[in-house]
Short mmCIF file of C-alpha atoms in Angstrom, two decimals:
data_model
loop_
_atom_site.label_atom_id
_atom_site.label_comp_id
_atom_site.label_asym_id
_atom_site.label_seq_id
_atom_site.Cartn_x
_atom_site.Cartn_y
_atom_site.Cartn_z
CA UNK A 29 62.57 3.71 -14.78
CA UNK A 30 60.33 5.98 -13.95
CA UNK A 31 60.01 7.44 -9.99
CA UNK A 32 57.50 6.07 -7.58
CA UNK A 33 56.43 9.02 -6.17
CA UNK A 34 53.57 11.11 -6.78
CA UNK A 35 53.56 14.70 -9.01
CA UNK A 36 54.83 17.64 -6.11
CA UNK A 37 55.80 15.00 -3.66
CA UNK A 38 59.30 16.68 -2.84
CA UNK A 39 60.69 19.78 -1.82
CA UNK A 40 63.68 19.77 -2.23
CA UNK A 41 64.81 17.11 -4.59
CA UNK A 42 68.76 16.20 -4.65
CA UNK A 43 70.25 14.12 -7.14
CA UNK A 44 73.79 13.44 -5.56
CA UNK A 45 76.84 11.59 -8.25
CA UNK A 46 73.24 9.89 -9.64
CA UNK A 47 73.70 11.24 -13.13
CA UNK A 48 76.50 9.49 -14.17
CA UNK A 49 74.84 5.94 -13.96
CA UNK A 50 71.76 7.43 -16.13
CA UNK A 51 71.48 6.12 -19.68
CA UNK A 52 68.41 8.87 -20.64
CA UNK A 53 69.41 11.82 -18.88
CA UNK A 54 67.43 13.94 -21.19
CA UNK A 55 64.32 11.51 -19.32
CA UNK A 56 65.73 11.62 -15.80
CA UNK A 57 65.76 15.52 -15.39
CA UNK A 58 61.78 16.10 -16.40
CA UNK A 59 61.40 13.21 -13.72
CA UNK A 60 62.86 14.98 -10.70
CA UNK A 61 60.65 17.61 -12.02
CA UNK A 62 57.95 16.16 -11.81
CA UNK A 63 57.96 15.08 -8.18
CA UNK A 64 58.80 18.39 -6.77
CA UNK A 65 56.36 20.93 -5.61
CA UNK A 66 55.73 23.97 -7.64
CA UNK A 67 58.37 26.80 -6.20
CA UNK A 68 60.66 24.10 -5.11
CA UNK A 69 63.95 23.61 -5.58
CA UNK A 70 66.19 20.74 -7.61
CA UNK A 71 69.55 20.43 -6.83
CA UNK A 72 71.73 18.53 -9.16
CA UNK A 73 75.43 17.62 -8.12
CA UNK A 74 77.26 15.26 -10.48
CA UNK A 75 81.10 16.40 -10.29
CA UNK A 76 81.75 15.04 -13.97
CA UNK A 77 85.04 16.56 -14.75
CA UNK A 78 85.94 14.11 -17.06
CA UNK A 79 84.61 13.02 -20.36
CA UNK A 80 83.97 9.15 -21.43
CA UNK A 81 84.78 8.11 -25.20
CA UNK A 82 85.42 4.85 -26.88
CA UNK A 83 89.31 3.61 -26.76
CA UNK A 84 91.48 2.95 -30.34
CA UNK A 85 94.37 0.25 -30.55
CA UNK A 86 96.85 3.60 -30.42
CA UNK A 87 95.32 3.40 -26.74
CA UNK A 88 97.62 1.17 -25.52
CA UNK A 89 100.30 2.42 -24.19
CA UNK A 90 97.48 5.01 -22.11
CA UNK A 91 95.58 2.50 -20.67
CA UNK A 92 98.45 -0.12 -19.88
CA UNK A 93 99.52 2.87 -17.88
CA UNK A 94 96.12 3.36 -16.07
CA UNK A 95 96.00 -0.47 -15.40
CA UNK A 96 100.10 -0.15 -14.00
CA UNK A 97 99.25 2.84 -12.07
CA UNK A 98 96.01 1.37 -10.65
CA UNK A 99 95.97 -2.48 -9.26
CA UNK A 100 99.25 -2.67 -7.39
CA UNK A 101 98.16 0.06 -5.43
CA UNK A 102 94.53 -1.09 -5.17
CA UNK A 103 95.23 -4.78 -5.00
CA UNK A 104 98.27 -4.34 -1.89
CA UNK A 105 95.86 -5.30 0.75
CA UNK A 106 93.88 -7.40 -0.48
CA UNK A 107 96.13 -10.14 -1.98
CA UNK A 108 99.54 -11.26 -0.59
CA UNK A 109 102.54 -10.34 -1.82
CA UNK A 110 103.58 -13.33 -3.98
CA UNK A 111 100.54 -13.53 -5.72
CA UNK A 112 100.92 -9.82 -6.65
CA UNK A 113 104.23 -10.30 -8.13
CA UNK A 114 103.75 -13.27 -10.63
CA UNK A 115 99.96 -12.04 -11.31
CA UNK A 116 100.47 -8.49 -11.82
CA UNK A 117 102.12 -8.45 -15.10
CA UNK A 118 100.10 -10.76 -16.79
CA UNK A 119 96.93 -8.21 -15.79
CA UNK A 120 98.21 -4.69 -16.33
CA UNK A 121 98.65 -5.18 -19.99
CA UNK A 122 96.11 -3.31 -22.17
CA UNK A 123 94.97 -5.94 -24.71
CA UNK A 124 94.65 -5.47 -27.97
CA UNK A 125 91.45 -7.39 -29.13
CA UNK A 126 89.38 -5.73 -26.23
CA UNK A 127 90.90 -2.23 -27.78
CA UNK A 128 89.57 -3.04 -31.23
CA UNK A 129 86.56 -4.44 -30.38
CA UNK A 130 84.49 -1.25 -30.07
CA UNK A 131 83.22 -1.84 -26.94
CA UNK A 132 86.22 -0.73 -24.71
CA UNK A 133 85.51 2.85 -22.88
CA UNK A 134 87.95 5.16 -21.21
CA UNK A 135 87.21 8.34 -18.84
CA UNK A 136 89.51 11.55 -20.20
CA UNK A 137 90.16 14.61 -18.45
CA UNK A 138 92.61 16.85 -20.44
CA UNK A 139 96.10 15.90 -19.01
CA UNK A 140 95.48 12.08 -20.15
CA UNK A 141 93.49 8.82 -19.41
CA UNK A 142 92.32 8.34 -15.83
CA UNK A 143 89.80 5.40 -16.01
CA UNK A 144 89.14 2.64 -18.25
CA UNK A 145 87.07 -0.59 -18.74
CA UNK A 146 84.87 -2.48 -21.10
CA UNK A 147 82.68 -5.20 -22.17
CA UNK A 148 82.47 -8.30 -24.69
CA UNK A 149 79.90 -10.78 -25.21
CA UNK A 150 82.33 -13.41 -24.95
CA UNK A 151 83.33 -15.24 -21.65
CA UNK A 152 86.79 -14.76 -21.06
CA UNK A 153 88.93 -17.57 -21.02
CA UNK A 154 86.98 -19.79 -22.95
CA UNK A 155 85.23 -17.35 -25.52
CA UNK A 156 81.54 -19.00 -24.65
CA UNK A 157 78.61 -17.01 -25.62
CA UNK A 158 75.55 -16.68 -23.75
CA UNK A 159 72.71 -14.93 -25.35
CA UNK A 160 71.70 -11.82 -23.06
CA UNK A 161 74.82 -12.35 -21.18
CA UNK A 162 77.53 -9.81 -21.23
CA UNK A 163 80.97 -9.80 -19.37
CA UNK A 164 82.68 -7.30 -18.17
CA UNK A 165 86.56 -6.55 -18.52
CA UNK A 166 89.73 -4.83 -17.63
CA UNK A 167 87.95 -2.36 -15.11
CA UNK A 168 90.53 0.21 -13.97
CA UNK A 169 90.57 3.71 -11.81
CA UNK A 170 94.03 5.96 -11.47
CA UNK A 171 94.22 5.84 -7.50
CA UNK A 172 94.06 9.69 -7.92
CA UNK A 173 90.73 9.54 -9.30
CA UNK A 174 89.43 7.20 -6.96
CA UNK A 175 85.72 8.57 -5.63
CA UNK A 176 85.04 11.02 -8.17
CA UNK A 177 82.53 8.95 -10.03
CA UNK A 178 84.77 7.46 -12.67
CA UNK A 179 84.73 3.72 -12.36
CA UNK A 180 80.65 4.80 -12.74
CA UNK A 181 80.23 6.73 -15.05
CA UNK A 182 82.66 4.06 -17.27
CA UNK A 183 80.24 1.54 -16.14
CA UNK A 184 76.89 3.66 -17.54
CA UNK A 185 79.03 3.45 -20.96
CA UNK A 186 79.54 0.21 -20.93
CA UNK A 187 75.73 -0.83 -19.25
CA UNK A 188 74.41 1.74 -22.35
CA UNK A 189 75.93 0.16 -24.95
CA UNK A 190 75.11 -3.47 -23.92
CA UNK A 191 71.86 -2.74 -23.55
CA UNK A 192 71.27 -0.95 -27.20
CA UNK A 193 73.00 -4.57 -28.24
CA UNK A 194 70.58 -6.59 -26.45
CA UNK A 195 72.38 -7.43 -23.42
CA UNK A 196 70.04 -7.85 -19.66
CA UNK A 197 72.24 -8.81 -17.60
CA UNK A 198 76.39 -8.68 -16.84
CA UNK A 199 78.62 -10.82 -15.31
CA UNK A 200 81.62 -10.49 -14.03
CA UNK A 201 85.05 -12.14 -12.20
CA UNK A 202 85.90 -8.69 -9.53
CA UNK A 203 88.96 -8.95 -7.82
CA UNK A 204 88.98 -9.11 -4.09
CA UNK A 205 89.33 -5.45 -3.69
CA UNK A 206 86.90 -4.68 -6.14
CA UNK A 207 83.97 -6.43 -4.62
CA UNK A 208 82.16 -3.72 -3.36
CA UNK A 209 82.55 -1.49 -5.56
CA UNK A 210 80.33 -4.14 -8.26
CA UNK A 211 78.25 -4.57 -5.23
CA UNK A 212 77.19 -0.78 -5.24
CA UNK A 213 76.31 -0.56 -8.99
CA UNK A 214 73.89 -4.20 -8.36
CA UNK A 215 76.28 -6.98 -8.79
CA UNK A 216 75.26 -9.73 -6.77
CA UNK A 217 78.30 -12.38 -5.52
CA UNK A 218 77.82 -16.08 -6.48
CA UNK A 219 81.12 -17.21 -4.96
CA UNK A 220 85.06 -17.12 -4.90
CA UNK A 221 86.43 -18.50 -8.16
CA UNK A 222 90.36 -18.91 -8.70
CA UNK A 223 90.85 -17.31 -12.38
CA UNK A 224 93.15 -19.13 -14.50
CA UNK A 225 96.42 -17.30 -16.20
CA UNK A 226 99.92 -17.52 -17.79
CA UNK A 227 98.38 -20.40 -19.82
CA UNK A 228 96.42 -21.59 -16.70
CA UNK A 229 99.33 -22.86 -15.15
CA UNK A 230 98.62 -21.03 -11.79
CA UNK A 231 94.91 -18.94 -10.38
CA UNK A 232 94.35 -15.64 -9.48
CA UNK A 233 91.57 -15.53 -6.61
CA UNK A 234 88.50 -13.81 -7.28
CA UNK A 235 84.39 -13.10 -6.99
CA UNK A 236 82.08 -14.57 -9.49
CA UNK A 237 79.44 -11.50 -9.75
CA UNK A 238 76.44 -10.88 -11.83
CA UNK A 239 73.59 -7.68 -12.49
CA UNK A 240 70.83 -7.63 -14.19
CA UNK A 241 70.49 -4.32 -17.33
#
């Protein structure tokens, strides 16, 4: 999308952690150009240590580890305790059809794995299709990593390859804790749903959220 600004409207112009959720960035940078006066100056900050790439089924172990590491710290005060103990371990499992898929994404910096998520065009728990409709899965930061643009920039994978595959819009089920950070990339709430698991024998509360591509 191009900027609604006029040519040399700016000086200077600051793109702050704004990279990362850029599909075109080869587009974006001759944008901010454009809307700066001549002799002024474009400041780019987008603290990318890490690297995204596409996860294999020999990711297991890496990202079960990322998802272990990540919710019971993340989900503590958000959720009581009980439901934290009999929902954990159904949810920190990498799966292995999501792994396989193609269309599972993990951030890398060079001592391991420290973010992870992906997409599928199925709903999950009842494998329903929607045309245009993806749904997003199995969203996961290290708590170490938490701030530094990783959740994001795993998103802008994900977002980039729905959208080459004809997805508009995403939906989906964010945990409690999670909520705003969907909220901050567009996701819109359209209430509390309790997700089934362990065979749908008990729910697991959480936010029913959608975005448009």
């Amino acid at each position: 999308m191009a900027l609604p600004f006029a040519n040399g409207a700016f000086d200077p112009v600051v793109s702050y952690l704004t990279l990362i959720d850029v599909p075109d960035i080869r587009a974006a940078i001759p944008g901010m150009a454009r809307v700066l006066r001549p002799g002024g100056t474009l400041l780019i900050a987008n603290r990318t240590s890490f690297g995204t790439a596409g996860a294999w089924t020999d990711d297991g172990d890496a990202v079960t580890a990322v998802l272990a590491a990540s919710y019971p710290v993340l989900m503590a005060a958000s959720y009581e305790a009980d439901t934290l103990t009999w929902a954990l371990p159904l949810m920190v499992r990498a799966n292995p059809a999501l792994l396989a898929s193609g269309r599972f994404h993990l951030a890398e910096v060079p001592d391991g794995i420290v973010g992870v998520g992906g997409w599928t065009p199925e709903r999950p728990g009842t494998g329903e299709i929607e045309p245009g409709l993806g749904h997003v899965r199995h969203f996961a930061v290290h708590p170490a990593w938490i701030g530094r643009g990783v959740g994001r920039r795993v998103f802008a994978a994900c977002r980039s390859q729905a959208q080459g595959g004809g997805v508009s819009a995403f939906e989906c089920y964010a945990s409690l804790n999670a909520e705003p950070f969907y909220r901050a990339l567009g996701f819109r709430e359209f209430g509390r749903r309790e997700i089934p698991l362990g065979g749908g024998a008990v729910g697991f509360p959480a936010v029913l959220m959608r975005c448009r591509l």
